[in-house]
GROMACS .gro file of C-alpha atoms in nm:
model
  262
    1UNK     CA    1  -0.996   3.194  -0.457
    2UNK     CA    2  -1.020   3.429  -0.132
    3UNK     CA    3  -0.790   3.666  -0.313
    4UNK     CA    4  -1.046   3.701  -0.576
    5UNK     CA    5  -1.348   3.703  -0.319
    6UNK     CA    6  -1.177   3.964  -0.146
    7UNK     CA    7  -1.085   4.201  -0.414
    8UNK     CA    8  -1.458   4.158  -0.589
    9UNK     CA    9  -1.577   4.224  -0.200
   10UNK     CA   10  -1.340   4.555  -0.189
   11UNK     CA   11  -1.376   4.716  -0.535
   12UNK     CA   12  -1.629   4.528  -0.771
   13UNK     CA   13  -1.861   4.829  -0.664
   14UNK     CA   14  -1.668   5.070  -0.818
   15UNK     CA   15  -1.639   5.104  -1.189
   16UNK     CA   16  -1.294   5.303  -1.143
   17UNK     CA   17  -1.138   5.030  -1.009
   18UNK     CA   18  -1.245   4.782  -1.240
   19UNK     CA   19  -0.914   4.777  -1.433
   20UNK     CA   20  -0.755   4.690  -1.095
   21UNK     CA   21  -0.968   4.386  -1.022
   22UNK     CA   22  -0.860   4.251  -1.327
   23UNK     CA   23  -0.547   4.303  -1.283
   24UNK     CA   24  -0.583   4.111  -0.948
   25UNK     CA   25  -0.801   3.813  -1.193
   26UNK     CA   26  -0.473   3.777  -1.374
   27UNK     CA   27  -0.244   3.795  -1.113
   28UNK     CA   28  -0.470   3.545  -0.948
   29UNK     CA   29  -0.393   3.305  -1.233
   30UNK     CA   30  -0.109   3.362  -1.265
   31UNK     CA   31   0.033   3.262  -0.900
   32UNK     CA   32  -0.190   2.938  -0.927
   33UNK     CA   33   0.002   2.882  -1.265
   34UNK     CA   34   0.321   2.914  -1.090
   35UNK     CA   35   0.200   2.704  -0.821
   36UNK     CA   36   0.093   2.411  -1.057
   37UNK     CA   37   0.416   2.452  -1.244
   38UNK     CA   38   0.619   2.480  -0.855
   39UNK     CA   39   0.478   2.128  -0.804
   40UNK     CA   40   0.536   1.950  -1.077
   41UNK     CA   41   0.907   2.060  -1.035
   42UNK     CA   42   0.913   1.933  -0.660
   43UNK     CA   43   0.760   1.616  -0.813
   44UNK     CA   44   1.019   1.544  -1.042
   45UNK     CA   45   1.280   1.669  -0.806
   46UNK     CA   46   1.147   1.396  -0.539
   47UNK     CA   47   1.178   1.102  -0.779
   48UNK     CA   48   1.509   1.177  -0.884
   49UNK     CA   49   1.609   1.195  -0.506
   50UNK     CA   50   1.450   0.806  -0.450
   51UNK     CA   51   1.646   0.727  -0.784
   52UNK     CA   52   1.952   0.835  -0.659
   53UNK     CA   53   1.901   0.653  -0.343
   54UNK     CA   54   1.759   0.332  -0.489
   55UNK     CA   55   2.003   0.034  -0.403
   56UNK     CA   56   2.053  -0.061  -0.790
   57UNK     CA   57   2.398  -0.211  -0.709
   58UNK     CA   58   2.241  -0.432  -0.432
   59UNK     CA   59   1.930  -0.553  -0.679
   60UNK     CA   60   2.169  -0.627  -0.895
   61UNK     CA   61   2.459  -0.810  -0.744
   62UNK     CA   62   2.304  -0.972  -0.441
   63UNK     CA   63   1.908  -0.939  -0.504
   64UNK     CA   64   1.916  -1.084  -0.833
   65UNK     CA   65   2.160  -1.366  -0.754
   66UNK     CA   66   2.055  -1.482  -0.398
   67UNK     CA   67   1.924  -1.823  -0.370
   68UNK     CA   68   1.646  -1.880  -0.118
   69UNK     CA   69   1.699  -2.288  -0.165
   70UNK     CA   70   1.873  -2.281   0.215
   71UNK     CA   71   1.983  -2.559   0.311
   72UNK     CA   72   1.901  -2.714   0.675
   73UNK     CA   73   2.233  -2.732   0.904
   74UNK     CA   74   2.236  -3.061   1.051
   75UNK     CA   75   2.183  -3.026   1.447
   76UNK     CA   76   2.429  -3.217   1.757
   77UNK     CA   77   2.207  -3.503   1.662
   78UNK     CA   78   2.288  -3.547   1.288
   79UNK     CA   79   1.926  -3.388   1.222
   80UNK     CA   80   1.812  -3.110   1.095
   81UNK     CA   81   1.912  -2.814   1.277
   82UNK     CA   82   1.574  -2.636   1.220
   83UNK     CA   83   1.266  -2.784   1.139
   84UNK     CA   84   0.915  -2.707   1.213
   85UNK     CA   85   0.718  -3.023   1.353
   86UNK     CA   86   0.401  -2.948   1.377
   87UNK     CA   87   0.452  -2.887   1.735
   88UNK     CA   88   0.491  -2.529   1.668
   89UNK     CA   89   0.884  -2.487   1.819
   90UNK     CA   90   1.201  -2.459   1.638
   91UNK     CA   91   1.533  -2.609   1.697
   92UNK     CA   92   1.631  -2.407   1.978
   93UNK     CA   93   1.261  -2.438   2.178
   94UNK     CA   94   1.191  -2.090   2.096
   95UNK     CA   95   0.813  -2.092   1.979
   96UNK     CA   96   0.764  -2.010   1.603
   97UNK     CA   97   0.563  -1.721   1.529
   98UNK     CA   98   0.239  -1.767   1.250
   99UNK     CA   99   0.496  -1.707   0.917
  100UNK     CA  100   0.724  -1.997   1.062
  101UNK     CA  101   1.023  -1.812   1.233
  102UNK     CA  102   1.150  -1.793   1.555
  103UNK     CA  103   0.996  -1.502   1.735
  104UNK     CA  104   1.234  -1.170   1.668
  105UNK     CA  105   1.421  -1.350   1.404
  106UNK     CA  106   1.447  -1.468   1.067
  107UNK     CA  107   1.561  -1.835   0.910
  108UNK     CA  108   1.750  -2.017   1.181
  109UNK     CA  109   1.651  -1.815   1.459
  110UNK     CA  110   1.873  -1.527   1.303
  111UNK     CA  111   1.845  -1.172   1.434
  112UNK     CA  112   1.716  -0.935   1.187
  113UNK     CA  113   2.016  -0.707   1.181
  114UNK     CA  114   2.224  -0.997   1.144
  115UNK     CA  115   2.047  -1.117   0.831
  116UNK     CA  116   2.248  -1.063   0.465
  117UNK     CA  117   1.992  -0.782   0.315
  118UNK     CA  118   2.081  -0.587   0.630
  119UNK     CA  119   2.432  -0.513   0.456
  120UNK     CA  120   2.189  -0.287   0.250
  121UNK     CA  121   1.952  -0.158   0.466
  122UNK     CA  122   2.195  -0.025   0.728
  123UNK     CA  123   2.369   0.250   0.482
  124UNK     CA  124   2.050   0.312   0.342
  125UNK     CA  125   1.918   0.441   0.664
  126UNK     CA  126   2.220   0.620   0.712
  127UNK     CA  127   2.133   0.821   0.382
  128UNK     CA  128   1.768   0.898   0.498
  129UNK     CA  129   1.891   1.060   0.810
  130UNK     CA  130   2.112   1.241   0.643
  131UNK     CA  131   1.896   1.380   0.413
  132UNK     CA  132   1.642   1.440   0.682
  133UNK     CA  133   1.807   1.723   0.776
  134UNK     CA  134   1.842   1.897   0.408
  135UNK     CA  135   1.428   1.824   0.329
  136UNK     CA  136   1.140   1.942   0.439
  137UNK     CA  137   0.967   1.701   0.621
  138UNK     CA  138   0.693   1.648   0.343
  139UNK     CA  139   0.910   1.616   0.104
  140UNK     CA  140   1.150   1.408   0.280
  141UNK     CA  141   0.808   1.159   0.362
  142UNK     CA  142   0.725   1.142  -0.057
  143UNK     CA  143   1.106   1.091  -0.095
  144UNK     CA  144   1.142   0.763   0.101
  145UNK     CA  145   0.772   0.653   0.041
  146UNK     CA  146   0.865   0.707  -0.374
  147UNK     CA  147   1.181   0.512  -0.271
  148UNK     CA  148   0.997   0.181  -0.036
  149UNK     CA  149   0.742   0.173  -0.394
  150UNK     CA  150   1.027   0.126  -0.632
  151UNK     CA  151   1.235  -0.139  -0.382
  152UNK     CA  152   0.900  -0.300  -0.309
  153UNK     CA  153   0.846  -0.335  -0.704
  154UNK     CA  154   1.208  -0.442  -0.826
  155UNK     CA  155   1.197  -0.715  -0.511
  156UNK     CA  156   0.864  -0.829  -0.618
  157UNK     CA  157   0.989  -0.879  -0.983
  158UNK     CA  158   1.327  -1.044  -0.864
  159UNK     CA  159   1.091  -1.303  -0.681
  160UNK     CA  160   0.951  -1.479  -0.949
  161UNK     CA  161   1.277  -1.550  -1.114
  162UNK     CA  162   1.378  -1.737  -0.776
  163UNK     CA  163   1.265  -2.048  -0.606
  164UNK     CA  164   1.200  -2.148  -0.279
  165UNK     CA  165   1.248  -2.423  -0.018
  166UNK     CA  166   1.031  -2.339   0.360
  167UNK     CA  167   1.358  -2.240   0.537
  168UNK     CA  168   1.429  -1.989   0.234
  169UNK     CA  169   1.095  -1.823   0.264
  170UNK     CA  170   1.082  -1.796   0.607
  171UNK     CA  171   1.400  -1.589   0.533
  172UNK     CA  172   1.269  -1.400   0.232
  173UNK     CA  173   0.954  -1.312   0.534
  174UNK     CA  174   1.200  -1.150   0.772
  175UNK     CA  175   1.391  -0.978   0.497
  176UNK     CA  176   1.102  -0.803   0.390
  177UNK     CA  177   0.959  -0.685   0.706
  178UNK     CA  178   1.337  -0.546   0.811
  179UNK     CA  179   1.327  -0.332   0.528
  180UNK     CA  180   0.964  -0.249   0.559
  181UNK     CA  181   1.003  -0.125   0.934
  182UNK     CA  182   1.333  -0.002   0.879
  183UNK     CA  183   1.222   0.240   0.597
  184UNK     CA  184   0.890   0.298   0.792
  185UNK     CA  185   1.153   0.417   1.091
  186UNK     CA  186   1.347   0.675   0.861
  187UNK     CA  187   1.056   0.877   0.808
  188UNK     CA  188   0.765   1.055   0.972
  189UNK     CA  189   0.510   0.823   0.782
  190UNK     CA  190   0.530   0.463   0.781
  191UNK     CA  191   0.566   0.338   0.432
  192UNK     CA  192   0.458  -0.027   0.548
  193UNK     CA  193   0.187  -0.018   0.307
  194UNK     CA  194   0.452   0.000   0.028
  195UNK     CA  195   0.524  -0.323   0.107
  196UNK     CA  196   0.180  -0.463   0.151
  197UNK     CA  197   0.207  -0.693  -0.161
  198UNK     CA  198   0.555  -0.800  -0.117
  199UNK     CA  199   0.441  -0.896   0.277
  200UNK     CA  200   0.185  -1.082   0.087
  201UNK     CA  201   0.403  -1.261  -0.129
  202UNK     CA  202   0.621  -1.392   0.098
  203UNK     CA  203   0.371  -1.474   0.314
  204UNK     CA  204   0.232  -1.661   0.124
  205UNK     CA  205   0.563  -1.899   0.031
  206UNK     CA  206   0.606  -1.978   0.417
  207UNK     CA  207   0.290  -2.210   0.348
  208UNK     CA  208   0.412  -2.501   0.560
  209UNK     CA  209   0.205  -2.798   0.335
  210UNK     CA  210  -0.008  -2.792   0.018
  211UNK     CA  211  -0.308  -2.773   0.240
  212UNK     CA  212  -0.187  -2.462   0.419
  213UNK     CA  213  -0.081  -2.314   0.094
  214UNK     CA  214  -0.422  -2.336  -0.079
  215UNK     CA  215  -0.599  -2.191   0.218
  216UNK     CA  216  -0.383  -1.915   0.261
  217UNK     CA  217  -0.442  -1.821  -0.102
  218UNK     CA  218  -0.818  -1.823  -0.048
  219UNK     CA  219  -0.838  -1.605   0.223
  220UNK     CA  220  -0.593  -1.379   0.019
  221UNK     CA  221  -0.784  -1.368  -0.313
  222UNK     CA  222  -1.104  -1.342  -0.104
  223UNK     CA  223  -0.946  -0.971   0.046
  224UNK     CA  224  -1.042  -0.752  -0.206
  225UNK     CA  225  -0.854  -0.398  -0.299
  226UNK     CA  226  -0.906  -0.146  -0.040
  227UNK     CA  227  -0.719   0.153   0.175
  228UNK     CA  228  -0.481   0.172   0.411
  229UNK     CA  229  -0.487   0.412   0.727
  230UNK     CA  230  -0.538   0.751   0.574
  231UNK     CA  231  -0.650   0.680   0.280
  232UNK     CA  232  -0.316   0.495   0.129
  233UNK     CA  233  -0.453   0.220  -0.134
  234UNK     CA  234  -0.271  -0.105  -0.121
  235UNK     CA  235  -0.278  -0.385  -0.402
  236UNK     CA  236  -0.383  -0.755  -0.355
  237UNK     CA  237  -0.231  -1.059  -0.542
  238UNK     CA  238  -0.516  -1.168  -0.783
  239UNK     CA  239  -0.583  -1.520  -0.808
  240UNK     CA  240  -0.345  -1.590  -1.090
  241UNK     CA  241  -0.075  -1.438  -0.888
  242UNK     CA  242  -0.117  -1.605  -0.598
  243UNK     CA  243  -0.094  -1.894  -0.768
  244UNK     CA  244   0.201  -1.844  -0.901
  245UNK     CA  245   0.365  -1.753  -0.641
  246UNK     CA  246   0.350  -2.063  -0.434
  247UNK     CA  247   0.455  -2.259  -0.744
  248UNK     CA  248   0.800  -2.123  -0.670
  249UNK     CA  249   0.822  -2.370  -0.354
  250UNK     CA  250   1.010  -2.669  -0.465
  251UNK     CA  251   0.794  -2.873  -0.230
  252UNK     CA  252   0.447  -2.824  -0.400
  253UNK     CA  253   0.613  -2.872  -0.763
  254UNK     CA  254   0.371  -3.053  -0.981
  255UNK     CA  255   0.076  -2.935  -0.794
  256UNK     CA  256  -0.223  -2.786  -0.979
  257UNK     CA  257  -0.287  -2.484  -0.741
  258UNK     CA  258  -0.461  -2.292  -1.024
  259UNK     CA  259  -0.807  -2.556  -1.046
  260UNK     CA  260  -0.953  -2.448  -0.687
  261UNK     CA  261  -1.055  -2.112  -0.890
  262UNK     CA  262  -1.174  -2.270  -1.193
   0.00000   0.00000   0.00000
């Protein structure tokens, strides 16, 4: 457009010329056609660089098989070596944080790194830096935010063929937010809000009693759609979702969680 502007500003006064301006109209057109054509190419070439580096051997082979029914060690006493109370502390005294693990961990008290899905996430990482340096930064950002969407959505899927016992979500909630901040770390952008309905989801499972569970899903269904920090949308579970998703706890099997929205 200033091309244009400029070369009407510069000759349109003189009838001479004219042939020249239009030559400028059509070259005009035909950069923007290049340009339109230029992106659709670095589009395609983007999403078959987060194809190539989806983990489709690990959603396969470990995802897709991993049970989240975890069973509770027993403790020096013959209990339970983890259990949440109601006084808010785990087996070790560490205090639990509000999704139910200890603080900086995952099920047990585990440290995030040491957790099983971070046999995936470490090499993955590795790959991101690497290609860091090969990308522009922009297009390195759409590569790994193209990448978090497609994880985010094969996880998500993956979940609802599973079920779950507390302990087993509280790991599923650490899992989750190791590959969400270690994605988010790999890039310039954070690509948290990726993960905003998988964070949900899990979330949501760590429900700790039926009461919990139901009002969890009422102050989720009650958030309705809206934006991220600049302008990134993120998705919320609708009611029928959120239902179903804490009918994959083995602990509220039977209940009805779908009549509080009739």
């Amino acid at each position: 457009a200033a091309v244009r502007a400029a070369a009407a500003d510069g000759f349109g006064a003189h009838a001479p010329l004219a042939d020249g301006l239009m030559l400028t109209e059509g070259s005009v057109g035909e950069i923007e056609g290049f340009g339109t054509e230029l992106n659709g190419h670095l589009k395609a070439a983007v999403g078959e660089i987060a194809e190539g580096l989806l983990p489709t051997a690990w959603l396969l082979l470990e995802w897709q098989t991993a049970s989240y029914l975890v069973k509770r060690p027993a403790g020096p006493n013959g209990h339970d070596g983890y259990s949440s109370n109601g006084n808010g502390y785990g087996s070790s005294g560490q205090q639990l944080s509000a999704g139910g693990e200890e603080e900086g961990g995952g099920a047990e008290g585990t440290p995030l790194e040491q957790l099983p899905v971070s046999q995936m996430v470490r090499p993955l990482v590795k790959k991101l830096d690497e290609l860091r340096l090969r990308l522009l930064p922009a297009a390195h950002a759409a590569a790994v935010e193209q990448l978090a969407r497609s994880l985010a959505l094969r996880m998500e899927e993956g979940i609802f063929t599973k079920r779950f016992n507390e302990l087993g979500a509280i790991q599923l909630q650490a899992e989750v937010r190791l590959i969400s901040d270690s994605l988010s770390a790999a890039t310039d952008e954070s690509v948290r809000h990726c993960f905003a309905r998988l964070t949900q989801v899990a979330f949501l499972l760590t429900a700790a009693s039926v009461g919990e569970a139901i009002a969890l899903m009422a102050e989720a269904v009650a958030a309705a759609d809206g934006e991220e920090g600049g302008g990134k949308q993120r998705q919320r579970l609708t009611a029928a979702e959120a239902c179903r998703v804490v009918s994959l706890r083995v602990e509220f099997a039977g209940h009805d969680f779908s009549a509080m929205f009739e």
